[in-house]
Tab-separated table of C-alpha atoms in Angstrom:
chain	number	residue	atom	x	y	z
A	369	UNK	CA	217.159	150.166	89.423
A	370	UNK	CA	220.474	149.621	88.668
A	371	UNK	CA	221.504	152.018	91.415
A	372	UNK	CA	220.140	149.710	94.048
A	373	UNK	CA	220.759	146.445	92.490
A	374	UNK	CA	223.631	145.745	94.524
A	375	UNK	CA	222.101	146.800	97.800
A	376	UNK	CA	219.099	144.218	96.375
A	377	UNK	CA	222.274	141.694	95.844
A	378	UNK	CA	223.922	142.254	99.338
A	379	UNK	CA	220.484	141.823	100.819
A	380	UNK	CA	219.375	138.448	99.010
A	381	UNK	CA	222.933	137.162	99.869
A	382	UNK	CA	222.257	138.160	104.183
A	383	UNK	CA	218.565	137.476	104.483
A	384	UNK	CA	218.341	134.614	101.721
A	385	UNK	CA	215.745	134.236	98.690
A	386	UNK	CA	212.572	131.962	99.131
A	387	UNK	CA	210.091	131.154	96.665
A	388	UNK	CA	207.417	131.392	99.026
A	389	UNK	CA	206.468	133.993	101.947
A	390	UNK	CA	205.684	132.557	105.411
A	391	UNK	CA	203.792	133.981	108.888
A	392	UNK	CA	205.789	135.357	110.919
A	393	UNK	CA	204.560	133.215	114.052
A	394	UNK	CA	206.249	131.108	116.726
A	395	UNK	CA	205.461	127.646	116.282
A	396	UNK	CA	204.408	126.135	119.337
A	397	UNK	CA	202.814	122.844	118.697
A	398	UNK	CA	204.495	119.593	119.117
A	399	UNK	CA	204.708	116.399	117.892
A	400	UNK	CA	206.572	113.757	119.202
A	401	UNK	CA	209.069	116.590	120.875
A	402	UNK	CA	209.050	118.375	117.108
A	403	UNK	CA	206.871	121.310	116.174
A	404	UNK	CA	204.133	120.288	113.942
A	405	UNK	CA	205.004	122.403	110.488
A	406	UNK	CA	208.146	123.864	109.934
A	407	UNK	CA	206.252	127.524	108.749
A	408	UNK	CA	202.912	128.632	108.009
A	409	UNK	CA	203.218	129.989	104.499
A	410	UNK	CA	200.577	133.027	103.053
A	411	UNK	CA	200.193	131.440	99.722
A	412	UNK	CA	198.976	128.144	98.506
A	413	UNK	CA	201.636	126.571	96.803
A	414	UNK	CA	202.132	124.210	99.425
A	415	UNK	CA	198.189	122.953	100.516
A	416	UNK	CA	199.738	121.475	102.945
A	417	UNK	CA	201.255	124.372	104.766
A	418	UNK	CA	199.064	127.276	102.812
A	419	UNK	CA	197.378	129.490	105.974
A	420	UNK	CA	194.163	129.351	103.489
A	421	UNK	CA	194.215	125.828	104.049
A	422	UNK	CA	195.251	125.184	107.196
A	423	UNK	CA	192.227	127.830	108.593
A	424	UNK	CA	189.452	125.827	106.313
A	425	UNK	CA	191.514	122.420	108.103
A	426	UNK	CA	190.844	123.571	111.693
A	427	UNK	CA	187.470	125.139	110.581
A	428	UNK	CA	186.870	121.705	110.054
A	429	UNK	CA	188.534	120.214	112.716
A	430	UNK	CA	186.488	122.046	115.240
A	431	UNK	CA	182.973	121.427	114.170
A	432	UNK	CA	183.969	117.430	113.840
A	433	UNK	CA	184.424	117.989	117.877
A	434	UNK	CA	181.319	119.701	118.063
A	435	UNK	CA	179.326	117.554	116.023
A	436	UNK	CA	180.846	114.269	117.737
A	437	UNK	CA	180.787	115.338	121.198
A	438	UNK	CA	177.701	117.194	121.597
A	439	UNK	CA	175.329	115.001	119.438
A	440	UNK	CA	173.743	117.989	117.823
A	441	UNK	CA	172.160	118.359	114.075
A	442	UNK	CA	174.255	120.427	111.223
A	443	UNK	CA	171.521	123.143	111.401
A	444	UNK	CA	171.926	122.912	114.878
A	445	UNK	CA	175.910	123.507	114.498
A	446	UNK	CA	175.731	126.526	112.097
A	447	UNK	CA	173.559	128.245	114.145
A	448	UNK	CA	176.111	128.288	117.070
A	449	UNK	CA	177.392	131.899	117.542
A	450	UNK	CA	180.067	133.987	119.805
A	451	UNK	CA	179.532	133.403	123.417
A	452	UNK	CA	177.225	130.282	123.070
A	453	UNK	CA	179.333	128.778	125.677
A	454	UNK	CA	178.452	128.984	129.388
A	455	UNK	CA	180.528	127.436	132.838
A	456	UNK	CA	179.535	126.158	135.672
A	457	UNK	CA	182.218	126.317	138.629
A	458	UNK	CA	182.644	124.457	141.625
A	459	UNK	CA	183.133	126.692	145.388
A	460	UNK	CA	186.664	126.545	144.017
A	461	UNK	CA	186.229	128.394	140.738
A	462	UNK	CA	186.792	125.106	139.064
A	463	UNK	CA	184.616	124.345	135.814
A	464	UNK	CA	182.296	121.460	136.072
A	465	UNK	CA	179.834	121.767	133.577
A	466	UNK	CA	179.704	123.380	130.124
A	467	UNK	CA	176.829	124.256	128.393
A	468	UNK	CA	176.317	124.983	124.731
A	469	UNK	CA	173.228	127.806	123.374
A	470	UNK	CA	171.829	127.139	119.971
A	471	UNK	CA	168.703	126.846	117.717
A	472	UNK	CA	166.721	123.561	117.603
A	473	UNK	CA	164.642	123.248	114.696
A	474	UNK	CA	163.229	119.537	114.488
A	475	UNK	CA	160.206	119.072	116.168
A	476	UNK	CA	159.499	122.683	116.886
A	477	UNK	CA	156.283	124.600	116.211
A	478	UNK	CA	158.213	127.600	115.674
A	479	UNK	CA	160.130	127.978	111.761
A	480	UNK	CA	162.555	130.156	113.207
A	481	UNK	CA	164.223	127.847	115.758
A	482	UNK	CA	163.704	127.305	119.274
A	483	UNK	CA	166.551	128.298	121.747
A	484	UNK	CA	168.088	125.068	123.554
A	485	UNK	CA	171.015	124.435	125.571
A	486	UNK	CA	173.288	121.096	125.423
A	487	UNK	CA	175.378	119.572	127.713
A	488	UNK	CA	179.128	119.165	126.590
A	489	UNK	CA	182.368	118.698	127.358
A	490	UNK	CA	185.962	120.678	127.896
A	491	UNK	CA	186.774	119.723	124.057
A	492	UNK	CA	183.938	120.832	122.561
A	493	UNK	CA	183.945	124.688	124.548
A	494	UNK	CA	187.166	124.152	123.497
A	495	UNK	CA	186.432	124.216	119.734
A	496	UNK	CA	184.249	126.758	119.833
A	497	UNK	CA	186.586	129.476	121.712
A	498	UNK	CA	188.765	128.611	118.590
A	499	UNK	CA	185.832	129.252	116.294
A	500	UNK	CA	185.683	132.554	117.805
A	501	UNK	CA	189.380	133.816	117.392
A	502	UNK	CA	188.735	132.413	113.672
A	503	UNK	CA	186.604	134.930	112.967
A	504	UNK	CA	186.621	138.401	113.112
A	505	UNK	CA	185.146	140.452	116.123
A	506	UNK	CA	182.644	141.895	114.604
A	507	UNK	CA	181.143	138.797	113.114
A	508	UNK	CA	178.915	136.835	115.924
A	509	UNK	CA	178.615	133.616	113.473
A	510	UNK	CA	181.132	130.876	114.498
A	511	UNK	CA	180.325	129.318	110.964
A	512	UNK	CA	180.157	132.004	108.885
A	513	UNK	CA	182.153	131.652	105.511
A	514	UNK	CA	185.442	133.187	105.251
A	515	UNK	CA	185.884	136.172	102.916
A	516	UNK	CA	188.646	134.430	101.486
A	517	UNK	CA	187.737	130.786	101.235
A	518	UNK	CA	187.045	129.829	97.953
A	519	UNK	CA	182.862	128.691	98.990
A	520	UNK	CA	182.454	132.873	98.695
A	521	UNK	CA	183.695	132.698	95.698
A	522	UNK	CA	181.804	130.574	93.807
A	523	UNK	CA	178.457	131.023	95.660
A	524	UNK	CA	178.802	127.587	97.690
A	525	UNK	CA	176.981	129.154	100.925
A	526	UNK	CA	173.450	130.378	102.112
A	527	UNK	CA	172.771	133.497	103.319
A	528	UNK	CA	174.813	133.669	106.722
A	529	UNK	CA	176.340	129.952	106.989
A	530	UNK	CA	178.219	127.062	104.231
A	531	UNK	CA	175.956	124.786	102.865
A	532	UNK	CA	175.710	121.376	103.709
A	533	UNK	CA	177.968	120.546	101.071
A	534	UNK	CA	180.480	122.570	101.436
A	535	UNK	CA	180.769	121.475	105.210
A	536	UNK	CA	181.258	117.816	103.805
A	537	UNK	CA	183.817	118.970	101.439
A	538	UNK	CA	185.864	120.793	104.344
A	539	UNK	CA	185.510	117.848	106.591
A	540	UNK	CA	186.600	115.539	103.598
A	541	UNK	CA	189.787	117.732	102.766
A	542	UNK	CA	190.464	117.613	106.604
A	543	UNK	CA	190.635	114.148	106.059
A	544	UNK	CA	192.963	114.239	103.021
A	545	UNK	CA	195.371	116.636	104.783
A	546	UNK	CA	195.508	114.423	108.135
A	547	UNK	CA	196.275	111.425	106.079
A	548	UNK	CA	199.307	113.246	104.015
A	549	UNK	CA	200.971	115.011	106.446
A	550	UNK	CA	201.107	111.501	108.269
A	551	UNK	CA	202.589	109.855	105.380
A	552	UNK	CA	205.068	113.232	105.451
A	553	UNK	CA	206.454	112.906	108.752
A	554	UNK	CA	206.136	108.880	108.641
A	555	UNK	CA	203.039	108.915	111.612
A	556	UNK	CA	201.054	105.756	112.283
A	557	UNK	CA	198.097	107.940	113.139
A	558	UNK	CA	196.580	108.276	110.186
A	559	UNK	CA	192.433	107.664	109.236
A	560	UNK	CA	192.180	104.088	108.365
A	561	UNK	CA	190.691	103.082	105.097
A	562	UNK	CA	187.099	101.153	104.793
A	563	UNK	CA	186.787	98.056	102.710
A	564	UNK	CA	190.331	99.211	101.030
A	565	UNK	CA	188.553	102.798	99.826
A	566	UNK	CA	188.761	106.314	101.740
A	567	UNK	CA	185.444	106.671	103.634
A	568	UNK	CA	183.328	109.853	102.464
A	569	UNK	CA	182.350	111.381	106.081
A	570	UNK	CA	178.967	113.449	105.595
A	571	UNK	CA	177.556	115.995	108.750
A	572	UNK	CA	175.179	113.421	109.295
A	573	UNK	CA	176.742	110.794	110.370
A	574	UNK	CA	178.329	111.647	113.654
A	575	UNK	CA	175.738	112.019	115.793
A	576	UNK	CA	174.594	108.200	115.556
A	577	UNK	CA	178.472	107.981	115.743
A	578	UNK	CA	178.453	109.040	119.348
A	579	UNK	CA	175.176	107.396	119.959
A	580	UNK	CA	176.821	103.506	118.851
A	581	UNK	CA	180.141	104.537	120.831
A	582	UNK	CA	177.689	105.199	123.240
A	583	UNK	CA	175.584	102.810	123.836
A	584	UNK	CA	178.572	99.859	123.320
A	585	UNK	CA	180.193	101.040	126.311
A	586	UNK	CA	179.604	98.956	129.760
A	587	UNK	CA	176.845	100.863	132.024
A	588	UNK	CA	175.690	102.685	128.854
A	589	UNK	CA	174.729	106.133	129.161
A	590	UNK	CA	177.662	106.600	132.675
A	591	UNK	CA	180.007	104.954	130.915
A	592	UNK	CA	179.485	106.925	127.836
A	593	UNK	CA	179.288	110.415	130.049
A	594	UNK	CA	182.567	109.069	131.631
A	595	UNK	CA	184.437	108.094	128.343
A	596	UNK	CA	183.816	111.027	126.625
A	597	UNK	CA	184.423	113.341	128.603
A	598	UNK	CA	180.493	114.041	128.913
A	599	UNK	CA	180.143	116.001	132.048
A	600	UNK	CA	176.440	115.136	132.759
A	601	UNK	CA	174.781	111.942	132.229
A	602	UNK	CA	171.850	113.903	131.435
A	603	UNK	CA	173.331	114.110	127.495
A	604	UNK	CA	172.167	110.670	127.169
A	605	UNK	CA	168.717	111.661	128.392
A	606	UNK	CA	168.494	113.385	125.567
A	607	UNK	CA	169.857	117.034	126.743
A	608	UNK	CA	166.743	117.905	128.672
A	609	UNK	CA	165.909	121.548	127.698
A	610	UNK	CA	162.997	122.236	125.355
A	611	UNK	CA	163.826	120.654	122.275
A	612	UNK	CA	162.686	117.038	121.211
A	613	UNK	CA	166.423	116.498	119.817
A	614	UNK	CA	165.676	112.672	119.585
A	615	UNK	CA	168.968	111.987	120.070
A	616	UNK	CA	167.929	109.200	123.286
A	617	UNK	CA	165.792	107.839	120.734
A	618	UNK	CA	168.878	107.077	118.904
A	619	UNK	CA	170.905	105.816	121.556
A	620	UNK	CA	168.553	103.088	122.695
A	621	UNK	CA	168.297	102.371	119.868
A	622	UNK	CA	172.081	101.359	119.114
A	623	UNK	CA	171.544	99.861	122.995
A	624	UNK	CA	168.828	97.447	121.406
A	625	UNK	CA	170.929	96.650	118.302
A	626	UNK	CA	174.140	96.189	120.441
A	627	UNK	CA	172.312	94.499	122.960
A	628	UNK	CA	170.859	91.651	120.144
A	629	UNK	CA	174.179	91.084	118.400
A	630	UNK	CA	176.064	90.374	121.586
A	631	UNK	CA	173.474	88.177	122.188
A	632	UNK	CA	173.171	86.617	118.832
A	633	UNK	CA	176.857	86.156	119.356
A	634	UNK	CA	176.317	84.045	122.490
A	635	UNK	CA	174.197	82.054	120.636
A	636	UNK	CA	176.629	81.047	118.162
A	637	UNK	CA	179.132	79.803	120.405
A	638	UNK	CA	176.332	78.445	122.662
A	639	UNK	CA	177.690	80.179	125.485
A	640	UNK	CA	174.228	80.491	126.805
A	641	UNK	CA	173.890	76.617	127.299
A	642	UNK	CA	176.808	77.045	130.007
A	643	UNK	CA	174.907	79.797	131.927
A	644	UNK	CA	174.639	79.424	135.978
A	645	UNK	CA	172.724	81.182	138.061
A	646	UNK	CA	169.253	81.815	139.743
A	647	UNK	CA	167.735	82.570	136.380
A	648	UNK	CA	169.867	80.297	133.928
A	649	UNK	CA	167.519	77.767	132.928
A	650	UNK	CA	165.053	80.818	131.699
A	651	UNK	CA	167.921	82.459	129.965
A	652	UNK	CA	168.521	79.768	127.735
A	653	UNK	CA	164.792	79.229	127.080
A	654	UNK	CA	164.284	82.631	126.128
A	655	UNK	CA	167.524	82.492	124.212
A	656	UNK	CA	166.905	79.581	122.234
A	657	UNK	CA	163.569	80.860	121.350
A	658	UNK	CA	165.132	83.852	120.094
A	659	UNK	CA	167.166	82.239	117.897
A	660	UNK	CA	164.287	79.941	116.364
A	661	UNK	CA	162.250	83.294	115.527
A	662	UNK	CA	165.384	84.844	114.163
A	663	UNK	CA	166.817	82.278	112.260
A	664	UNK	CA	163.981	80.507	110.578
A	665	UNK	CA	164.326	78.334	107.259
A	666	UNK	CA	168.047	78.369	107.399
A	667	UNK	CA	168.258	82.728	106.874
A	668	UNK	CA	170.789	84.682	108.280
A	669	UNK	CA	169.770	88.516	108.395
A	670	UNK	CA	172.517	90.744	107.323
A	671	UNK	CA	170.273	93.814	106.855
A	672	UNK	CA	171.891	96.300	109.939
A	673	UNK	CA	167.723	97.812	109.902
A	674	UNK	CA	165.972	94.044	109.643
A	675	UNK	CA	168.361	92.618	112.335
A	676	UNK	CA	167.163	95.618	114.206
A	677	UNK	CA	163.555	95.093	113.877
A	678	UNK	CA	164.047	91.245	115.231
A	679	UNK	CA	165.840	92.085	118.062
A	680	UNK	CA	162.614	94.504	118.880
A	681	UNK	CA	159.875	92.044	118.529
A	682	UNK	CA	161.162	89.425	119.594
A	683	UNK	CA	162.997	90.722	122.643
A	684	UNK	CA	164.089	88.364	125.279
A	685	UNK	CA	164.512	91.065	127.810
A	686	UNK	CA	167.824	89.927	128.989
A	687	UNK	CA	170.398	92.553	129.846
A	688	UNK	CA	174.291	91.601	129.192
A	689	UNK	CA	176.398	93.324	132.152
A	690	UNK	CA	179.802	93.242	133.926
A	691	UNK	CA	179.187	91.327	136.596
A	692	UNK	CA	175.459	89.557	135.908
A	693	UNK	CA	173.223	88.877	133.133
A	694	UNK	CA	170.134	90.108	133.854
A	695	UNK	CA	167.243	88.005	132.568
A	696	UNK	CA	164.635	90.535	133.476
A	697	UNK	CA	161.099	89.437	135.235
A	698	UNK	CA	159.713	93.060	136.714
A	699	UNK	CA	157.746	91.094	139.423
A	700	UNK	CA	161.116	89.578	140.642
A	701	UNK	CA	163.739	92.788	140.095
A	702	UNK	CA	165.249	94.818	142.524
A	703	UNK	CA	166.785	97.478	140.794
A	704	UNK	CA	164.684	100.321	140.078
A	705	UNK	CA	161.681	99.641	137.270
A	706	UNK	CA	162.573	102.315	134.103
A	707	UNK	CA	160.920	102.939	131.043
A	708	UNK	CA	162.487	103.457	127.380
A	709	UNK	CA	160.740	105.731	124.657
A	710	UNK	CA	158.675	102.665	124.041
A	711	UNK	CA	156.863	102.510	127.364
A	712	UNK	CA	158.668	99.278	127.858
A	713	UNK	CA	159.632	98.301	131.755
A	714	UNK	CA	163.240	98.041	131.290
A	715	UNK	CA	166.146	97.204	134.097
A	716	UNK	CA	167.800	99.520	135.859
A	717	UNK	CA	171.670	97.917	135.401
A	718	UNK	CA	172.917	100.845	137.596
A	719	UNK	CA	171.340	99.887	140.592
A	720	UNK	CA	172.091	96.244	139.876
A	721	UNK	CA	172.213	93.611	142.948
A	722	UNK	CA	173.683	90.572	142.011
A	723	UNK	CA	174.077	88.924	144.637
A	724	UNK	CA	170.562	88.684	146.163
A	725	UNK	CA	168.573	89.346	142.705
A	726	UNK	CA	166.611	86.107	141.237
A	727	UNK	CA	166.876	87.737	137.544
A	728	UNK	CA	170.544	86.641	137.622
A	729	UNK	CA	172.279	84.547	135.009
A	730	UNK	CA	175.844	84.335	134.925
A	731	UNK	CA	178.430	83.544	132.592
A	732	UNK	CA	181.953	82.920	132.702
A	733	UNK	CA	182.894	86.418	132.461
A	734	UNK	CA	180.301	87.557	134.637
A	735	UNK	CA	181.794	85.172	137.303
A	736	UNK	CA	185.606	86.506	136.197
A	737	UNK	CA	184.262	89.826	137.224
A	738	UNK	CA	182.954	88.868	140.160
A	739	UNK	CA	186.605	87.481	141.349
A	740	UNK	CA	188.474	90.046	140.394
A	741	UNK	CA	186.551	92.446	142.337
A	742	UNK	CA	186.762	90.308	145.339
A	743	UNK	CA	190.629	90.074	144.780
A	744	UNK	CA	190.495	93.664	144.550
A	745	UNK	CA	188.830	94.144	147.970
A	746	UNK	CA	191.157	91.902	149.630
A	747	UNK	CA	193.944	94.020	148.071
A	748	UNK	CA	192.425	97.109	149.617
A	749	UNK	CA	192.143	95.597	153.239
A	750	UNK	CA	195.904	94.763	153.138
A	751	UNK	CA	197.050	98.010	152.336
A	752	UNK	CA	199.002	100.534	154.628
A	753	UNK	CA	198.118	102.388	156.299
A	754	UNK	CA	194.948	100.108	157.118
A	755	UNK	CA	191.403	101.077	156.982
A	756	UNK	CA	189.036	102.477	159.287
A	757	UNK	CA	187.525	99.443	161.611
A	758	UNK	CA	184.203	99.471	160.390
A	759	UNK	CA	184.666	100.081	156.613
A	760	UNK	CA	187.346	96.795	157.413
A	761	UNK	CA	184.352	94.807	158.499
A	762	UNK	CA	181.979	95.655	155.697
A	763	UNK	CA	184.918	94.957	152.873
A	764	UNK	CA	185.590	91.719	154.776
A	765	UNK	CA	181.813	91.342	154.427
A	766	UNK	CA	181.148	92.079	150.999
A	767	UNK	CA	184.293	89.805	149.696
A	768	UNK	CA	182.897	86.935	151.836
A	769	UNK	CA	179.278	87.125	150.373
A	770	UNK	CA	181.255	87.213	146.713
A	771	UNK	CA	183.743	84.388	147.331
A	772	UNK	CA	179.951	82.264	148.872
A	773	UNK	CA	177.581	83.518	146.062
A	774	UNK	CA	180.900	82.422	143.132
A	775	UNK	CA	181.677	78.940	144.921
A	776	UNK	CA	177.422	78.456	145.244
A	777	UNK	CA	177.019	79.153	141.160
A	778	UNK	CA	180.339	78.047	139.559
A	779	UNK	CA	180.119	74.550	138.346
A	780	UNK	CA	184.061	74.210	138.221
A	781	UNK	CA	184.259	75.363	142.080
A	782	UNK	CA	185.779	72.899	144.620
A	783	UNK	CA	183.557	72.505	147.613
């Protein structure tokens, strides 16, 4: 030893000593013009930066986009395996459409599963191509445990997948290591706090996540396809395929709830007592006889399932939207009649026509709307280079029937 201690010596004194041993990878990630971790280290003595940690982290990180944008059940996640993705392309080789394979169990006659395919997004194929370099190529589970994590070591998994559990306490620790590495680098973007306490997230909960993000967007179920990056609007519907997933179920029935508190909120700052329109006068009578059935002997329901249950019996069938609130009569509609899971006729707000339908109530936003989109048209007709002749003629048109239908409903018009 002594022989080679000072060839030991010269080397420590070129290469340097460390305490730790790191990956010898090219950081390419960035943040903010930096790379995202300085070095990816092969033992744990920094969590933070531990490659143990960091594979559980995105392990993590992948089936929150999974289980967020696709709407699908925990069983229905760790049953996902290599090459559950499929692409549809455009002439132009251009992907349009992904589609995710797995087992459906709820509902199903069959113990062992039924085969059904969702509808997702770029993200979430984009998750599970990660899953797949995660694991090794012989393994065909994209959530089978890691050899090394410490779940396989202290029995924390079934027979070909993590528990339940353990998923929560990956997700959790995800959460943890977002939170300090943004107080580390001095980032805003970390996961807020609920009622002053860290929130425990659970597998569970992110499907009706998606579902109340969905239905609280304008034009529900397009807007929701549109806003998160949802290629087909049939993942509202449910996801087609075989399986009873339920999951419309759930988003009509955030619609419903969403639906009665915006218009309990009316109510309280009796907006509905300034509503014009064709069908104000039966908006505010259904309205006010909503709130008499909800809000008898001085009660105020707090109780998120209760309020829920209300807003279902006592339904006044009208329809918040953009640019009219609907105040729905089927013998007088002219959108197309639907149905919900309830067999209930329901409006069509898609194929809404404001400006000739009786079922219209507007209110002051509604009639906001309604100029803006006229000043928008006029905007269009003025541009350079100009616009076909006849497409001039019908803008012209439809701005002119907007301006006449505003000036004919809004009580603060001059005429």
């Amino acid at each position: 030893m002594r022989t080679y201690r000072h060839l030991i010596e010269d080397t420590a004194r070129l290469v340097g000593v460390d305490n730790d041993v790191s990956c010898d990878v090219v950081i390419n990630g960035r943040i903010n013009g930096s790379p995202w971790i300085d070095r990816i280290l092969f033992n744990r003595r920094d969590r933070q930066a531990g490659i143990l940690h960091l594979l559980s982290a995105l392990s993590a990180a992948c089936y929150v986009i999974i289980a967020f944008l696709s709407g699908m059940r925990d069983s229905e996640i760790k049953h996902l395996q290599r090459g559950c993705i499929s692409v549809k392309r455009d002439p132009h080789g251009r992907p349009y459409r992904w589609m995710m394979t797995s087992l459906a169990f709820k509902g199903e006659r069959d113990p062992t599963g039924v085969q059904v395919t969702w509808v997702v997004g770029a993200p979430a194929a984009r998750a599970v191509a990660v899953l797949e370099l995660l694991q090794p190529g012989n393994e065909t589970r994209l959530f089978a445990p890691s050899t090394h994590g410490t779940a396989v070591r202290i029995g924390k998994t079934a027979a070909h997948v993590n528990l339940t559990k353990t998923t929560n306490d990956h997700i959790n620790n995800l959460v943890s290591w977002i939170d300090g590495y943004c107080r580390a680098h001095g980032l805003a973007e970390n996961i807020p706090a609920v009622n002053a306490q860290t929130w425990r997230l659970t597998t569970r909960q992110f499907r009706r996540t998606l579902a109340w993000f969905i239905a609280r967007q304008p034009g529900g179920s397009i807007a929701g396809a549109i806003q998160y990056r949802h290629q087909a609007v049939q993942m509202f519907e449910g996801y087609a395929g075989t399986s009873d997933s339920g999951f419309r179920a759930e988003v009509e029935s955030e619609v419903a709830l969403a639906r009665g508190e915006g218009l309990m909120a009316m109510i309280d700052t009796h907006e509905h007592t300034d509503l014009v329109g064709p069908a104000a006068d039966e908006a505010r009578r259904r309205l006010s006889e909503l709130e008499s059935n909800i809000r008898y002997q001085g009660q105020v329901v707090t109780d998120r399932r209760r309020h829920d249950r209300l807003i279902r019996r006592f339904d006044p069938a009208i329809y918040p939207g953009r640019y009219a609130t609907c105040v729905y009569d089927p013998d007088k509609a002219l959108c197309t009649r639907a149905q919900n899971l309830s067999g209930q006729n329901a409006p069509t707000l898609g194929d809404c026509r404001p400006l000739e339908c009786r079922n219209v109530a507007l209110t002051s936003g509604n009639l906001d709307e309604l100029r803006s989109e006229s000043s928008d048209i006029e905007r269009e007709l003025e541009r350079t280079p100009s616009l076909p002749p006849l497409l001039q003629h019908r803008l012209r048109q439809r701005s002119e029937q907007i301006n006449q239908f505003v000036d004919r409903h809004d009580p603060n018009s001059i005429r």
